[in-house]
């Protein structure tokens, strides 16, 4: 089985062109790719925000490139797409800064990308949206709050449960799949670290080794204070909120219900659940596991089509 990424069937490479560009300036500039439909436009457009961790612009994970799937699929359908390397991928040393936060990880480059799209001659400046996956989905409302010209938000598997609580839940799930003393010890460690995040004693000087994933106290303080649902409600933008039913990392019961409850009664908010899809919106069957991400797959064509249709109507 080849592990080389191959274009999904729903992508027509003759329907768009791509160019590499730079987002941001100075020491923290990052590389990016603009996928632009062929023709005069002006096109609706979207900026992609990848999940937690130092992802490249394609959200590469094993043999899969879910954001390249999305970019090519959406551009085929008349949507301009800008995707960029996260600052933690291009400049991993930033995570060592004691004051580095979740907002620093996402917001400055996302705002730069949005402004670049709005100034592009082939883009309709009134129809530039943000699409975030996983932690990028959680942060999408914060980006919209920082850049009010955003036309709408697409949130894919955006978590509303506090991340340190979700980490404990996920570790316990993984332990149930493959129990061992080592896994049990990892569950105990993440549980202990999550309790430190909840503590009133959490501060910027809290040692990283006492906190989940080695992130700083400043990072966790910012994350703990951020409320994605209330932020989304306050920005009052049209939203498309999508969830895979087979997702064990961000779930219908633990996360989607937060969006549904906090945004209930909003006619401009649309929800979609894809029964066969996992966290990456790869369709499949049975129990979802980390190993399943290592098989070459593509983002569900139904998801791509639904996002393209929604963005085209902004």
GROMACS .gro file of C-alpha atoms in nm:
model
  314
    1UNK     CA    1   0.000   0.000   0.000
    2UNK     CA    2   0.141   0.337  -0.103
    3UNK     CA    3   0.178   0.597   0.172
    4UNK     CA    4   0.221   0.882  -0.076
    5UNK     CA    5  -0.062   1.136  -0.066
    6UNK     CA    6  -0.277   1.118  -0.378
    7UNK     CA    7  -0.547   1.371  -0.472
    8UNK     CA    8  -0.902   1.282  -0.371
    9UNK     CA    9  -1.144   1.195  -0.649
   10UNK     CA   10  -1.340   1.515  -0.581
   11UNK     CA   11  -1.042   1.739  -0.666
   12UNK     CA   12  -1.000   1.865  -1.023
   13UNK     CA   13  -0.649   2.007  -1.055
   14UNK     CA   14  -0.747   2.188  -1.371
   15UNK     CA   15  -1.011   2.391  -1.189
   16UNK     CA   16  -0.771   2.595  -0.974
   17UNK     CA   17  -0.415   2.712  -0.940
   18UNK     CA   18  -0.189   2.736  -0.636
   19UNK     CA   19   0.082   2.974  -0.527
   20UNK     CA   20   0.309   2.974  -0.224
   21UNK     CA   21   0.305   3.293  -0.020
   22UNK     CA   22   0.415   3.420   0.321
   23UNK     CA   23   0.189   3.509   0.613
   24UNK     CA   24   0.302   3.750   0.880
   25UNK     CA   25   0.633   3.932   0.886
   26UNK     CA   26   0.962   3.938   1.066
   27UNK     CA   27   1.101   3.647   1.265
   28UNK     CA   28   0.766   3.467   1.293
   29UNK     CA   29   0.657   3.476   0.928
   30UNK     CA   30   0.525   3.140   0.804
   31UNK     CA   31   0.479   2.975   0.469
   32UNK     CA   32   0.134   2.940   0.318
   33UNK     CA   33  -0.044   2.820   0.005
   34UNK     CA   34  -0.327   2.998  -0.175
   35UNK     CA   35  -0.557   2.776  -0.382
   36UNK     CA   36  -0.745   2.999  -0.625
   37UNK     CA   37  -1.023   2.886  -0.861
   38UNK     CA   38  -0.954   2.964  -1.226
   39UNK     CA   39  -1.160   3.247  -1.369
   40UNK     CA   40  -1.226   3.610  -1.291
   41UNK     CA   41  -1.408   3.572  -0.959
   42UNK     CA   42  -1.455   3.740  -0.726
   43UNK     CA   43  -1.465   3.418  -0.522
   44UNK     CA   44  -1.577   3.346  -0.168
   45UNK     CA   45  -1.275   3.248   0.039
   46UNK     CA   46  -1.175   3.071   0.358
   47UNK     CA   47  -0.872   3.055   0.587
   48UNK     CA   48  -0.797   2.713   0.739
   49UNK     CA   49  -0.691   2.675   1.105
   50UNK     CA   50  -0.548   2.335   1.194
   51UNK     CA   51  -0.575   2.141   1.518
   52UNK     CA   52  -0.361   2.137   1.830
   53UNK     CA   53   0.005   2.061   1.776
   54UNK     CA   54   0.273   2.182   1.534
   55UNK     CA   55   0.088   2.109   1.210
   56UNK     CA   56   0.205   2.213   0.866
   57UNK     CA   57  -0.029   2.387   0.623
   58UNK     CA   58  -0.168   2.054   0.497
   59UNK     CA   59  -0.244   1.927   0.849
   60UNK     CA   60  -0.022   1.631   0.761
   61UNK     CA   61  -0.072   1.327   0.983
   62UNK     CA   62   0.096   1.006   0.873
   63UNK     CA   63   0.015   0.955   0.504
   64UNK     CA   64  -0.283   1.190   0.517
   65UNK     CA   65  -0.317   1.559   0.440
   66UNK     CA   66  -0.666   1.656   0.544
   67UNK     CA   67  -0.623   2.029   0.476
   68UNK     CA   68  -0.484   1.962   0.131
   69UNK     CA   69  -0.794   1.749   0.070
   70UNK     CA   70  -1.012   2.037   0.184
   71UNK     CA   71  -0.822   2.304  -0.008
   72UNK     CA   72  -0.827   2.112  -0.336
   73UNK     CA   73  -1.186   2.000  -0.292
   74UNK     CA   74  -1.313   2.348  -0.206
   75UNK     CA   75  -1.108   2.522  -0.477
   76UNK     CA   76  -1.252   2.278  -0.730
   77UNK     CA   77  -1.594   2.405  -0.623
   78UNK     CA   78  -1.519   2.776  -0.656
   79UNK     CA   79  -1.385   2.862  -0.310
   80UNK     CA   80  -1.048   3.033  -0.264
   81UNK     CA   81  -0.856   2.867   0.020
   82UNK     CA   82  -0.557   2.990   0.219
   83UNK     CA   83  -0.377   2.742   0.443
   84UNK     CA   84  -0.058   2.811   0.637
   85UNK     CA   85   0.206   2.643   0.849
   86UNK     CA   86   0.138   2.696   1.218
   87UNK     CA   87   0.394   2.912   1.392
   88UNK     CA   88   0.472   2.615   1.618
   89UNK     CA   89   0.565   2.416   1.306
   90UNK     CA   90   0.770   2.684   1.134
   91UNK     CA   91   0.924   2.820   1.455
   92UNK     CA   92   0.901   2.550   1.725
   93UNK     CA   93   1.119   2.753   1.958
   94UNK     CA   94   0.824   2.987   2.030
   95UNK     CA   95   0.674   2.727   2.261
   96UNK     CA   96   0.968   2.777   2.496
   97UNK     CA   97   0.869   3.136   2.561
   98UNK     CA   98   0.717   3.153   2.910
   99UNK     CA   99   0.446   3.395   2.797
  100UNK     CA  100   0.344   3.203   2.481
  101UNK     CA  101  -0.032   3.139   2.475
  102UNK     CA  102  -0.297   2.968   2.269
  103UNK     CA  103  -0.396   3.307   2.128
  104UNK     CA  104  -0.036   3.362   2.013
  105UNK     CA  105  -0.042   3.022   1.845
  106UNK     CA  106  -0.341   3.108   1.625
  107UNK     CA  107  -0.469   3.463   1.617
  108UNK     CA  108  -0.192   3.682   1.465
  109UNK     CA  109  -0.132   3.464   1.160
  110UNK     CA  110  -0.503   3.394   1.110
  111UNK     CA  111  -0.579   3.767   1.108
  112UNK     CA  112  -0.293   3.829   0.862
  113UNK     CA  113  -0.428   3.555   0.635
  114UNK     CA  114  -0.780   3.696   0.646
  115UNK     CA  115  -0.661   4.045   0.558
  116UNK     CA  116  -0.449   3.914   0.273
  117UNK     CA  117  -0.750   3.734   0.127
  118UNK     CA  118  -0.976   4.037   0.163
  119UNK     CA  119  -0.723   4.248  -0.030
  120UNK     CA  120  -0.682   3.992  -0.311
  121UNK     CA  121  -0.829   4.108  -0.642
  122UNK     CA  122  -0.989   3.770  -0.716
  123UNK     CA  123  -1.161   3.740  -0.374
  124UNK     CA  124  -1.493   3.888  -0.265
  125UNK     CA  125  -1.390   4.079   0.051
  126UNK     CA  126  -1.740   4.049   0.194
  127UNK     CA  127  -1.729   3.667   0.184
  128UNK     CA  128  -1.408   3.566   0.360
  129UNK     CA  129  -1.464   3.302   0.629
  130UNK     CA  130  -1.262   3.102   0.881
  131UNK     CA  131  -1.261   2.722   0.896
  132UNK     CA  132  -1.109   2.562   1.202
  133UNK     CA  133  -1.056   2.194   1.279
  134UNK     CA  134  -1.030   2.059   1.635
  135UNK     CA  135  -0.844   2.322   1.840
  136UNK     CA  136  -0.859   2.544   1.531
  137UNK     CA  137  -1.237   2.512   1.555
  138UNK     CA  138  -1.230   2.607   1.922
  139UNK     CA  139  -1.021   2.913   1.831
  140UNK     CA  140  -1.221   3.022   1.525
  141UNK     CA  141  -1.458   3.241   1.730
  142UNK     CA  142  -1.159   3.409   1.894
  143UNK     CA  143  -1.018   3.489   1.551
  144UNK     CA  144  -1.353   3.633   1.446
  145UNK     CA  145  -1.359   3.847   1.758
  146UNK     CA  146  -1.015   3.983   1.665
  147UNK     CA  147  -1.109   4.041   1.300
  148UNK     CA  148  -1.475   4.152   1.281
  149UNK     CA  149  -1.475   4.151   0.899
  150UNK     CA  150  -1.496   3.769   0.903
  151UNK     CA  151  -1.807   3.666   0.711
  152UNK     CA  152  -1.869   3.334   0.885
  153UNK     CA  153  -1.723   3.039   1.071
  154UNK     CA  154  -1.694   2.672   0.984
  155UNK     CA  155  -1.614   2.468   1.296
  156UNK     CA  156  -1.509   2.106   1.237
  157UNK     CA  157  -1.484   1.891   1.551
  158UNK     CA  158  -1.433   2.201   1.763
  159UNK     CA  159  -1.401   2.111   2.129
  160UNK     CA  160  -1.604   2.288   2.395
  161UNK     CA  161  -1.502   2.066   2.688
  162UNK     CA  162  -1.195   2.207   2.865
  163UNK     CA  163  -0.892   2.057   2.693
  164UNK     CA  164  -0.732   1.919   3.007
  165UNK     CA  165  -1.056   1.740   3.098
  166UNK     CA  166  -1.083   1.605   2.744
  167UNK     CA  167  -0.725   1.479   2.766
  168UNK     CA  168  -0.812   1.270   3.071
  169UNK     CA  169  -1.118   1.129   2.894
  170UNK     CA  170  -0.916   1.043   2.581
  171UNK     CA  171  -0.635   0.878   2.780
  172UNK     CA  172  -0.893   0.666   2.963
  173UNK     CA  173  -1.050   0.568   2.630
  174UNK     CA  174  -0.712   0.465   2.491
  175UNK     CA  175  -0.642   0.269   2.810
  176UNK     CA  176  -0.965   0.077   2.760
  177UNK     CA  177  -0.847  -0.026   2.412
  178UNK     CA  178  -0.503  -0.146   2.518
  179UNK     CA  179  -0.471  -0.181   2.896
  180UNK     CA  180  -0.122  -0.209   3.040
  181UNK     CA  181   0.069  -0.082   3.343
  182UNK     CA  182   0.238   0.180   3.122
  183UNK     CA  183  -0.096   0.308   2.993
  184UNK     CA  184  -0.241   0.313   3.344
  185UNK     CA  185   0.056   0.521   3.456
  186UNK     CA  186  -0.003   0.766   3.170
  187UNK     CA  187  -0.368   0.802   3.276
  188UNK     CA  188  -0.260   0.872   3.633
  189UNK     CA  189  -0.007   1.130   3.515
  190UNK     CA  190  -0.248   1.321   3.291
  191UNK     CA  191  -0.513   1.316   3.565
  192UNK     CA  192  -0.266   1.463   3.811
  193UNK     CA  193  -0.153   1.728   3.561
  194UNK     CA  194  -0.513   1.823   3.476
  195UNK     CA  195  -0.581   1.882   3.845
  196UNK     CA  196  -0.295   2.134   3.849
  197UNK     CA  197  -0.462   2.322   3.561
  198UNK     CA  198  -0.784   2.338   3.764
  199UNK     CA  199  -0.602   2.457   4.075
  200UNK     CA  200  -0.626   2.812   4.201
  201UNK     CA  201  -0.249   2.794   4.233
  202UNK     CA  202  -0.190   2.773   3.857
  203UNK     CA  203   0.040   3.059   3.752
  204UNK     CA  204   0.284   3.150   3.474
  205UNK     CA  205   0.561   3.010   3.693
  206UNK     CA  206   0.405   2.666   3.743
  207UNK     CA  207   0.668   2.415   3.621
  208UNK     CA  208   0.585   2.272   3.279
  209UNK     CA  209   0.649   1.917   3.396
  210UNK     CA  210   0.352   1.953   3.631
  211UNK     CA  211   0.121   2.046   3.340
  212UNK     CA  212  -0.030   1.849   3.049
  213UNK     CA  213   0.176   1.817   2.729
  214UNK     CA  214   0.460   2.029   2.869
  215UNK     CA  215   0.275   2.351   2.792
  216UNK     CA  216   0.344   2.654   3.007
  217UNK     CA  217   0.135   2.793   3.288
  218UNK     CA  218   0.068   3.100   3.073
  219UNK     CA  219  -0.067   2.880   2.795
  220UNK     CA  220  -0.300   2.694   3.031
  221UNK     CA  221  -0.419   3.012   3.200
  222UNK     CA  222  -0.518   3.156   2.863
  223UNK     CA  223  -0.684   2.831   2.757
  224UNK     CA  224  -0.867   2.793   3.089
  225UNK     CA  225  -1.010   3.144   3.064
  226UNK     CA  226  -1.128   3.114   2.703
  227UNK     CA  227  -1.495   3.028   2.647
  228UNK     CA  228  -1.544   2.927   2.283
  229UNK     CA  229  -1.924   2.902   2.286
  230UNK     CA  230  -1.992   3.237   2.452
  231UNK     CA  231  -1.731   3.397   2.227
  232UNK     CA  232  -1.906   3.249   1.922
  233UNK     CA  233  -2.240   3.378   2.044
  234UNK     CA  234  -2.097   3.726   2.095
  235UNK     CA  235  -1.944   3.758   1.748
  236UNK     CA  236  -2.286   3.682   1.597
  237UNK     CA  237  -2.161   3.545   1.265
  238UNK     CA  238  -2.320   3.270   1.053
  239UNK     CA  239  -2.175   2.933   1.151
  240UNK     CA  240  -2.155   2.581   1.014
  241UNK     CA  241  -2.066   2.338   1.294
  242UNK     CA  242  -1.975   1.984   1.188
  243UNK     CA  243  -1.900   1.672   1.388
  244UNK     CA  244  -1.804   1.313   1.316
  245UNK     CA  245  -2.008   1.063   1.517
  246UNK     CA  246  -1.711   0.821   1.540
  247UNK     CA  247  -1.478   1.086   1.682
  248UNK     CA  248  -1.334   0.981   2.021
  249UNK     CA  249  -1.124   1.298   2.069
  250UNK     CA  250  -1.401   1.556   2.027
  251UNK     CA  251  -1.741   1.398   2.072
  252UNK     CA  252  -2.109   1.461   2.015
  253UNK     CA  253  -2.186   1.410   2.385
  254UNK     CA  254  -1.895   1.605   2.533
  255UNK     CA  255  -1.844   1.886   2.282
  256UNK     CA  256  -2.108   1.926   2.011
  257UNK     CA  257  -2.377   1.956   2.276
  258UNK     CA  258  -2.195   2.266   2.405
  259UNK     CA  259  -2.232   2.442   2.070
  260UNK     CA  260  -2.591   2.325   2.032
  261UNK     CA  261  -2.690   2.448   2.378
  262UNK     CA  262  -2.507   2.779   2.365
  263UNK     CA  263  -2.623   2.865   2.013
  264UNK     CA  264  -2.976   2.727   2.033
  265UNK     CA  265  -3.238   2.922   1.842
  266UNK     CA  266  -2.988   3.087   1.609
  267UNK     CA  267  -3.126   3.059   1.252
  268UNK     CA  268  -2.781   3.143   1.111
  269UNK     CA  269  -2.616   2.843   1.279
  270UNK     CA  270  -2.626   2.507   1.098
  271UNK     CA  271  -2.520   2.176   1.253
  272UNK     CA  272  -2.414   1.861   1.075
  273UNK     CA  273  -2.323   1.517   1.215
  274UNK     CA  274  -2.162   1.257   0.989
  275UNK     CA  275  -2.231   0.912   1.127
  276UNK     CA  276  -1.938   0.736   0.958
  277UNK     CA  277  -1.670   0.999   1.020
  278UNK     CA  278  -1.388   1.009   1.275
  279UNK     CA  279  -1.200   1.309   1.416
  280UNK     CA  280  -1.032   1.380   1.082
  281UNK     CA  281  -1.365   1.343   0.899
  282UNK     CA  282  -1.240   1.024   0.739
  283UNK     CA  283  -1.536   0.790   0.682
  284UNK     CA  284  -1.516   0.437   0.816
  285UNK     CA  285  -1.682   0.185   1.044
  286UNK     CA  286  -1.631   0.033   1.385
  287UNK     CA  287  -1.436   0.176   1.676
  288UNK     CA  288  -1.206   0.466   1.594
  289UNK     CA  289  -0.846   0.428   1.714
  290UNK     CA  290  -0.520   0.620   1.664
  291UNK     CA  291  -0.398   0.341   1.436
  292UNK     CA  292  -0.681   0.408   1.192
  293UNK     CA  293  -0.529   0.750   1.112
  294UNK     CA  294  -0.223   0.579   0.964
  295UNK     CA  295  -0.412   0.432   0.668
  296UNK     CA  296  -0.421   0.658   0.358
  297UNK     CA  297  -0.762   0.827   0.352
  298UNK     CA  298  -0.940   1.142   0.239
  299UNK     CA  299  -1.184   1.383   0.399
  300UNK     CA  300  -1.542   1.269   0.344
  301UNK     CA  301  -1.664   1.402   0.006
  302UNK     CA  302  -2.002   1.484   0.163
  303UNK     CA  303  -1.828   1.711   0.413
  304UNK     CA  304  -1.637   1.893   0.140
  305UNK     CA  305  -1.954   1.938  -0.067
  306UNK     CA  306  -2.153   2.067   0.232
  307UNK     CA  307  -1.882   2.318   0.329
  308UNK     CA  308  -1.849   2.442  -0.030
  309UNK     CA  309  -2.224   2.491  -0.062
  310UNK     CA  310  -2.245   2.677   0.270
  311UNK     CA  311  -1.951   2.906   0.188
  312UNK     CA  312  -2.092   2.982  -0.158
  313UNK     CA  313  -2.410   3.115   0.006
  314UNK     CA  314  -2.237   3.360   0.241
   0.00000   0.00000   0.00000
